[in-house]
PDB file of C-alpha atoms in Angstrom:
ATOM      1  CA  MET A  17      97.859 105.010  71.067  1.00 89.00           C
ATOM      2  CA  ALA A  18      94.690 104.100  72.530  1.00 91.00           C
ATOM      3  CA  VAL A  19      94.110 101.310  71.009  1.00 92.00           C
ATOM      4  CA  ALA A  20      97.332  99.508  72.068  1.00 92.00           C
ATOM      5  CA  GLU A  21      96.516 100.280  75.552  1.00 92.00           C
ATOM      6  CA  LEU A  22      93.147 100.202  75.947  1.00 91.00           C
ATOM      7  CA  GLY A  23      93.351  96.567  74.159  1.00 90.00           C
ATOM      8  CA  HIS A  24      90.035  97.314  72.688  1.00 89.00           C
ATOM      9  CA  PHE A  25      88.327  99.235  69.845  1.00 90.00           C
ATOM     10  CA  THR A  26      85.621 100.834  70.508  1.00 90.00           C
ATOM     11  CA  LYS A  27      86.510 102.075  74.603  1.00 92.00           C
ATOM     12  CA  ALA A  28      89.395 103.601  71.929  1.00 92.00           C
ATOM     13  CA  ALA A  29      87.039 104.763  69.622  1.00 92.00           C
ATOM     14  CA  LYS A  30      85.301 106.139  72.579  1.00 93.00           C
ATOM     15  CA  GLU A  31      87.964 107.658  73.943  1.00 92.00           C
ATOM     16  CA  LEU A  32      89.150 109.682  71.203  1.00 91.00           C
ATOM     17  CA  HIS A  33      85.552 110.689  70.274  1.00 92.00           C
ATOM     18  CA  ILE A  34      85.110 108.625  66.495  1.00 93.00           C
ATOM     19  CA  ALA A  35      83.341 105.597  65.920  1.00 94.00           C
ATOM     20  CA  GLN A  36      84.834 103.048  66.157  1.00 93.00           C
ATOM     21  CA  PRO A  37      85.192 101.679  62.647  1.00 94.00           C
ATOM     22  CA  ALA A  38      86.851 105.293  61.592  1.00 94.00           C
ATOM     23  CA  LEU A  39      88.598 104.176  63.747  1.00 94.00           C
ATOM     24  CA  SER A  40      88.964 100.783  62.529  1.00 93.00           C
ATOM     25  CA  ILE A  41      89.672 101.711  58.861  1.00 95.00           C
ATOM     26  CA  SER A  42      92.228 104.608  59.948  1.00 94.00           C
ATOM     27  CA  ILE A  43      94.512 101.780  61.611  1.00 94.00           C
ATOM     28  CA  LYS A  44      93.924  99.354  59.644  1.00 95.00           C
ATOM     29  CA  LYS A  45      95.055 101.513  56.518  1.00 96.00           C
ATOM     30  CA  PHE A  46      97.835 102.423  58.664  1.00 94.00           C
ATOM     31  CA  GLU A  47      99.205  98.985  58.842  1.00 95.00           C
ATOM     32  CA  GLN A  48      98.694  98.672  54.284  1.00 96.00           C
ATOM     33  CA  GLN A  49     101.109 101.981  54.920  1.00 96.00           C
ATOM     34  CA  LEU A  50     103.788 100.171  56.960  1.00 95.00           C
ATOM     35  CA  GLY A  51     103.277  97.188  55.189  1.00 96.00           C
ATOM     36  CA  VAL A  52     102.532  94.959  58.451  1.00 97.00           C
ATOM     37  CA  GLU A  53      99.980  94.543  61.041  1.00 96.00           C
ATOM     38  CA  LEU A  54     100.557  95.941  63.993  1.00 96.00           C
ATOM     39  CA  PHE A  55      97.224  94.588  65.811  1.00 95.00           C
ATOM     40  CA  ARG A  56      96.252  90.817  66.168  1.00 94.00           C
ATOM     41  CA  ARG A  57      92.590  90.838  66.725  1.00 90.00           C
ATOM     42  CA  GLU A  58      90.744  87.753  68.582  1.00 86.00           C
ATOM     43  CA  GLU A  59      87.386  87.285  69.356  1.00 82.00           C
ATOM     44  CA  ARG A  60      86.857  89.506  71.873  1.00 80.00           C
ATOM     45  CA  SER A  61      90.333  91.553  72.444  1.00 83.00           C
ATOM     46  CA  ILE A  62      93.306  92.787  70.479  1.00 92.00           C
ATOM     47  CA  THR A  63      97.069  92.437  71.646  1.00 94.00           C
ATOM     48  CA  LEU A  64      99.737  94.169  70.039  1.00 96.00           C
ATOM     49  CA  THR A  65     101.972  92.384  67.428  1.00 96.00           C
ATOM     50  CA  ASP A  66     105.892  92.971  67.634  1.00 97.00           C
ATOM     51  CA  GLU A  67     106.021  95.468  65.252  1.00 97.00           C
ATOM     52  CA  GLY A  68     102.774  96.759  67.286  1.00 96.00           C
ATOM     53  CA  LYS A  69     104.774  96.806  69.756  1.00 96.00           C
ATOM     54  CA  VAL A  70     107.367  98.621  68.286  1.00 96.00           C
ATOM     55  CA  LEU A  71     105.794 101.543  67.026  1.00 95.00           C
ATOM     56  CA  PHE A  72     104.230 101.612  70.236  1.00 94.00           C
ATOM     57  CA  GLU A  73     107.661 102.392  72.267  1.00 94.00           C
ATOM     58  CA  HIS A  74     108.378 104.814  70.110  1.00 94.00           C
ATOM     59  CA  ALA A  75     105.535 106.406  69.503  1.00 92.00           C
ATOM     60  CA  LYS A  76     105.767 107.022  73.331  1.00 91.00           C
ATOM     61  CA  ARG A  77     108.920 108.110  72.785  1.00 92.00           C
ATOM     62  CA  VAL A  78     108.374 111.591  70.369  1.00 92.00           C
ATOM     63  CA  LEU A  79     104.863 111.935  72.040  1.00 89.00           C
ATOM     64  CA  GLN A  80     106.851 112.342  75.348  1.00 91.00           C
ATOM     65  CA  GLN A  81     109.480 114.258  73.187  1.00 91.00           C
ATOM     66  CA  ILE A  82     106.438 116.844  72.009  1.00 90.00           C
ATOM     67  CA  ASP A  83     105.303 117.280  75.813  1.00 86.00           C
ATOM     68  CA  ASP A  84     108.998 117.791  76.955  1.00 85.00           C
ATOM     69  CA  ALA A  85     108.898 121.244  73.441  1.00 88.00           C
ATOM     70  CA  LYS A  86     105.547 121.880  74.643  1.00 84.00           C
ATOM     71  CA  LEU A  87     107.330 122.524  78.360  1.00 80.00           C
ATOM     72  CA  ALA A  88     110.320 124.427  77.057  1.00 81.00           C
ATOM     73  CA  ILE A  89     108.573 126.386  75.154  1.00 80.00           C
ATOM     74  CA  ASP A  90     106.399 127.478  77.947  1.00 74.00           C
ATOM     75  CA  GLU A  91     109.293 128.295  80.253  1.00 72.00           C
ATOM     76  CA  LEU A  92     110.767 130.650  77.442  1.00 74.00           C
ATOM     77  CA  ARG A  93     107.285 132.415  77.212  1.00 71.00           C
ATOM     78  CA  GLY A  94     107.965 132.147  81.191  1.00 66.00           C
ATOM     79  CA  LEU A  95     110.408 134.812  80.610  1.00 54.00           C
ATOM     80  CA  GLU A  96     107.764 136.804  78.389  1.00 54.00           C
ATOM     81  CA  LYS A  97     105.128 136.992  81.879  1.00 56.00           C
ATOM     82  CA  GLY A  98     107.637 137.915  84.487  1.00 60.00           C
ATOM     83  CA  GLU A  99     108.673 140.921  86.573  1.00 62.00           C
ATOM     84  CA  VAL A 100     111.164 142.944  85.027  1.00 64.00           C
ATOM     85  CA  ARG A 101     112.830 145.118  87.947  1.00 67.00           C
ATOM     86  CA  LEU A 102     114.772 148.551  86.298  1.00 65.00           C
ATOM     87  CA  GLY A 103     116.874 150.735  87.856  1.00 67.00           C
ATOM     88  CA  ALA A 104     118.570 154.108  86.666  1.00 67.00           C
ATOM     89  CA  PRO A 105     119.343 157.181  88.464  1.00 66.00           C
ATOM     90  CA  SER A 106     116.681 159.772  88.646  1.00 65.00           C
ATOM     91  CA  MET A 107     117.221 161.783  86.379  1.00 64.00           C
ATOM     92  CA  MET A 108     117.742 159.433  83.716  1.00 62.00           C
ATOM     93  CA  GLY A 109     115.347 157.514  84.647  1.00 62.00           C
ATOM     94  CA  SER A 110     112.124 160.510  84.384  1.00 66.00           C
ATOM     95  CA  TYR A 111     113.322 161.448  80.999  1.00 68.00           C
ATOM     96  CA  PHE A 112     114.417 158.438  79.530  1.00 67.00           C
ATOM     97  CA  PHE A 113     112.814 155.797  80.040  1.00 69.00           C
ATOM     98  CA  PRO A 114     109.765 156.082  80.271  1.00 72.00           C
ATOM     99  CA  GLN A 115     109.010 155.652  76.640  1.00 73.00           C
ATOM    100  CA  VAL A 116     111.261 153.366  76.200  1.00 72.00           C
ATOM    101  CA  LEU A 117     109.326 150.977  79.236  1.00 72.00           C
ATOM    102  CA  MET A 118     105.652 151.361  77.688  1.00 73.00           C
ATOM    103  CA  ALA A 119     107.037 149.906  74.227  1.00 75.00           C
ATOM    104  CA  PHE A 120     108.705 147.483  75.668  1.00 71.00           C
ATOM    105  CA  LYS A 121     105.653 146.585  77.516  1.00 69.00           C
ATOM    106  CA  SER A 122     103.485 147.001  74.780  1.00 71.00           C
ATOM    107  CA  THR A 123     105.422 144.465  72.818  1.00 67.00           C
ATOM    108  CA  THR A 124     105.770 141.520  76.082  1.00 66.00           C
ATOM    109  CA  LEU A 125     103.750 139.904  78.206  1.00 63.00           C
ATOM    110  CA  ILE A 126     105.573 140.934  81.298  1.00 62.00           C
ATOM    111  CA  SER A 127     103.471 141.237  84.166  1.00 61.00           C
ATOM    112  CA  ASN A 128     105.094 144.049  86.229  1.00 65.00           C
ATOM    113  CA  LEU A 129     107.160 145.944  85.773  1.00 65.00           C
ATOM    114  CA  LEU A 130     109.550 147.989  88.525  1.00 66.00           C
ATOM    115  CA  LEU A 131     111.192 151.060  88.006  1.00 64.00           C
ATOM    116  CA  LEU A 132     113.751 152.272  90.116  1.00 64.00           C
ATOM    117  CA  MET A 133     114.494 155.918  90.416  1.00 62.00           C
ATOM    118  CA  ARG A 134     117.696 156.601  92.711  1.00 62.00           C
ATOM    119  CA  ALA A 135     120.841 157.309  93.129  1.00 60.00           C
ATOM    120  CA  LEU A 136     123.418 154.485  92.294  1.00 54.00           C
ATOM    121  CA  ALA A 137     124.225 153.599  95.170  1.00 54.00           C
ATOM    122  CA  PRO A 138     121.298 152.073  96.881  1.00 52.00           C
ATOM    123  CA  PHE A 139     120.204 149.801  93.934  1.00 46.00           C
ATOM    124  CA  GLU A 140     122.852 147.056  94.729  1.00 51.00           C
ATOM    125  CA  ARG A 141     120.341 146.787  97.801  1.00 51.00           C
ATOM    126  CA  CYS A 142     117.240 146.325  95.446  1.00 51.00           C
ATOM    127  CA  PHE A 143     118.551 143.660  92.886  1.00 49.00           C
TER     128      PHE A 143
END
C-alpha cells in the first residue's frame, strides 16, 4: 500500500521502517506468487499496472473492513466499560446484591456501578 500511495520504494521503506532492499524483495516475491507485475518500474518512478490497481483497490477495501471490525469490537467492549444502574427494594438490595455485584464487577470493566435501594415506586424516575 505504501509503495502505491507514495510512488517510491525508498519513501515507502522509510515510512514502514524497513530497509528498501527488503521491501523490494518482498514485493518481487509477492508478484511472483501472484504471477503478475504490480508496478511498472521506470528510471525514477513507479506506477501501478492494471493488475496493481485492481489489487490496490481490493486492499483498500480489506483494510477498511479491518478498521470497521476493530471499531465494532471496540463498541462491544464499550458496553463492558460503561455504567450499570440497578434498582432493588431495600431489603433485597442489602442482603442479596452486595455479593452478586462484587462478583459481577470483578469480571467486567464497568467503571461505575450504582445500586439504588428504595421502595419500588421511585425507581421509575431513576431510570
